[in-house]
Amino acid sequence: MSRFYLVLWLRWMLWLTFLSVFLAILGAAFTTLVVYIKQGAVPLDNEVYAALFEIFKFWFAIIWSVTLLLSLFLTLKTVFNRCYANFKLILFSCPDKNSQSQQIEEIGYGDLVKVWRKWFMLLIWLVGAQMIVAFISMKLFSNAATLFDWFNIYVLYLFLLISGYFSFMILSVKCKKVKVVKC
């Protein structure tokens, strides 16, 4: 079972990273191109290249924050629709009070909205817990002046990836709509 969660997490992590960074690069490149054209499309030289690179870096961080949320939702479908190490996460429908829950065979994005909200809140709580542990560790083992120097979107992304591993385990145990079965 631990191999299942490890393989699931590794594939999710790689797909999430690729998709979010790829979309952010496209968005930042498009925004940089629009700014370049709006400014008159001056001839390219070293100064212009440096300015365009600074614009790209600025917009990359902002657009990556948005594409990361989108990628979190998009990658959850692949988590449910594939076998990992001979196990699979399955999703059950939410029945009325009089009927029994049934397994959803082919999961679509509409089926994932409620599960994604639970999973996303779980990720937020796990990242928050890691931030508290990191804050306490930094407070105990370093001076207060450098407390948040290292704390940026990339560290938060690392915390998100670590939280993803534990969130799959917690989700399959605590959420009544999600179960792990052999495939």
XYZ file of C-alpha atoms in Angstrom:
183
model
C 0.000 0.000 0.000
C 2.846 2.405 0.754
C 4.214 1.771 -2.757
C 0.810 2.763 -4.157
C 0.865 6.108 -2.358
C 4.476 6.743 -3.351
C 3.892 6.006 -7.042
C 0.629 7.985 -7.010
C 2.335 10.935 -5.374
C 5.365 10.878 -7.680
C 3.254 10.812 -10.832
C 0.910 13.477 -9.477
C 3.855 15.646 -8.446
C 5.544 15.399 -11.843
C 2.331 16.046 -13.772
C 1.369 18.963 -11.494
C 4.809 20.536 -11.838
C 4.944 20.111 -15.598
C 1.410 21.389 -16.208
C 1.561 24.390 -13.875
C 5.019 25.528 -14.991
C 4.227 24.991 -18.682
C 1.022 27.020 -18.437
C 2.816 29.719 -16.439
C 5.600 29.958 -19.030
C 3.033 30.287 -21.813
C 1.084 32.920 -19.896
C 4.173 34.921 -18.918
C 5.568 34.743 -22.457
C 2.243 35.914 -23.886
C 2.040 38.766 -21.371
C 5.638 39.767 -22.084
C 4.922 39.767 -25.808
C 1.832 41.942 -25.315
C 3.820 44.418 -23.194
C 6.589 44.460 -25.818
C 4.121 45.174 -28.618
C 2.243 47.807 -26.565
C 5.536 49.616 -25.926
C 6.155 49.984 -29.639
C 8.135 46.817 -30.456
C 11.467 48.596 -30.326
C 14.473 46.887 -31.939
C 15.935 44.186 -29.748
C 19.272 44.771 -28.058
C 20.809 43.739 -24.727
C 18.862 46.334 -22.727
C 15.543 45.320 -24.274
C 16.292 41.624 -23.705
C 17.085 42.333 -20.058
C 13.894 44.349 -19.645
C 11.787 41.662 -21.322
C 13.353 39.018 -19.080
C 12.506 41.084 -15.984
C 8.910 41.456 -17.201
C 8.766 37.706 -17.831
C 10.071 36.895 -14.320
C 7.584 39.292 -12.741
C 4.585 37.816 -14.559
C 5.770 34.220 -14.204
C 5.346 34.239 -10.400
C 1.886 35.810 -10.624
C 0.629 33.574 -13.434
C 2.153 30.483 -11.824
C 0.044 31.120 -8.719
C -3.099 31.010 -10.854
C -2.055 28.081 -13.049
C -1.115 26.104 -9.948
C -4.715 26.265 -8.725
C -5.975 25.257 -12.147
C -3.422 22.434 -12.354
C -4.407 21.126 -8.915
C -7.933 20.668 -10.201
C -6.920 19.244 -13.583
C -4.462 16.701 -12.166
C -6.971 15.277 -9.700
C -8.853 13.601 -12.559
C -5.764 11.650 -13.593
C -5.322 10.487 -9.998
C -8.702 8.763 -10.089
C -8.651 7.416 -13.635
C -5.415 5.368 -13.449
C -3.961 2.334 -11.680
C -0.836 2.840 -9.601
C 1.101 -0.177 -8.263
C -1.948 -2.467 -8.686
C -4.248 -0.168 -6.714
C -6.647 2.558 -7.740
C -8.539 5.369 -6.059
C -12.236 5.085 -6.813
C -14.967 7.645 -6.349
C -18.494 6.928 -5.195
C -21.573 8.930 -6.104
C -23.423 10.895 -3.494
C -26.762 9.111 -3.225
C -30.078 10.259 -1.885
C -30.930 9.150 1.645
C -32.927 6.171 0.340
C -30.432 4.784 -2.212
C -26.967 3.249 -1.967
C -23.785 4.840 -3.217
C -22.406 3.536 -6.492
C -18.924 3.590 -7.942
C -18.424 6.130 -10.712
C -16.718 4.276 -13.577
C -15.365 7.118 -15.729
C -14.761 10.147 -13.560
C -15.246 13.579 -15.061
C -14.450 17.018 -13.710
C -18.048 17.535 -12.601
C -17.784 14.506 -10.319
C -14.645 15.865 -8.682
C -15.840 19.270 -7.482
C -16.873 18.202 -3.959
C -13.871 15.918 -3.517
C -11.534 18.611 -4.838
C -12.844 21.121 -2.288
C -12.200 18.668 0.559
C -8.799 17.769 -0.825
C -7.876 21.425 -1.377
C -8.848 22.362 2.191
C -6.823 19.401 3.434
C -3.827 20.658 1.429
C -4.256 24.138 2.913
C -4.285 22.767 6.454
C -1.258 20.552 5.820
C 0.713 23.411 4.246
C -0.281 25.626 7.187
C 0.957 22.998 9.635
C 4.267 22.807 7.778
C 4.551 26.591 7.859
C 4.066 26.577 11.633
C 6.701 23.865 12.077
C 9.085 25.769 9.788
C 8.389 29.012 11.660
C 9.100 27.400 15.029
C 12.220 25.669 13.686
C 13.564 28.872 12.182
C 12.791 30.796 15.364
C 14.640 28.233 17.488
C 17.623 27.628 15.227
C 18.283 31.006 13.598
C 18.102 34.691 14.371
C 14.836 36.594 13.912
C 16.244 38.848 11.188
C 16.442 36.010 8.657
C 13.167 34.393 9.599
C 11.277 34.999 6.346
C 14.148 35.595 3.935
C 13.810 32.086 2.498
C 10.004 32.031 2.651
C 8.645 32.524 -0.887
C 6.325 30.903 -3.440
C 8.882 28.208 -4.242
C 9.141 27.068 -0.609
C 5.354 27.085 -0.390
C 5.270 24.957 -3.533
C 7.648 22.486 -1.875
C 5.334 22.427 1.151
C 2.406 21.805 -1.211
C 4.164 18.837 -2.808
C 4.969 17.334 0.583
C 1.377 17.891 1.697
C 0.134 16.158 -1.448
C 1.692 12.880 -0.332
C -0.070 12.895 3.024
C -3.309 14.281 1.601
C -3.856 11.233 -0.598
C -3.553 8.963 2.419
C -5.846 11.078 4.567
C -8.366 11.536 1.752
C -8.683 7.801 1.148
C -9.218 7.144 4.865
C -11.417 10.077 5.915
C -13.530 10.823 2.834
C -16.514 8.503 2.435
C -16.643 9.062 -1.330
C -13.040 7.899 -1.954
C -11.736 4.355 -1.480
C -8.627 2.432 -2.514
C -9.242 -0.862 -4.355
C -7.123 -3.387 -6.251
C -7.151 -3.120 -10.024
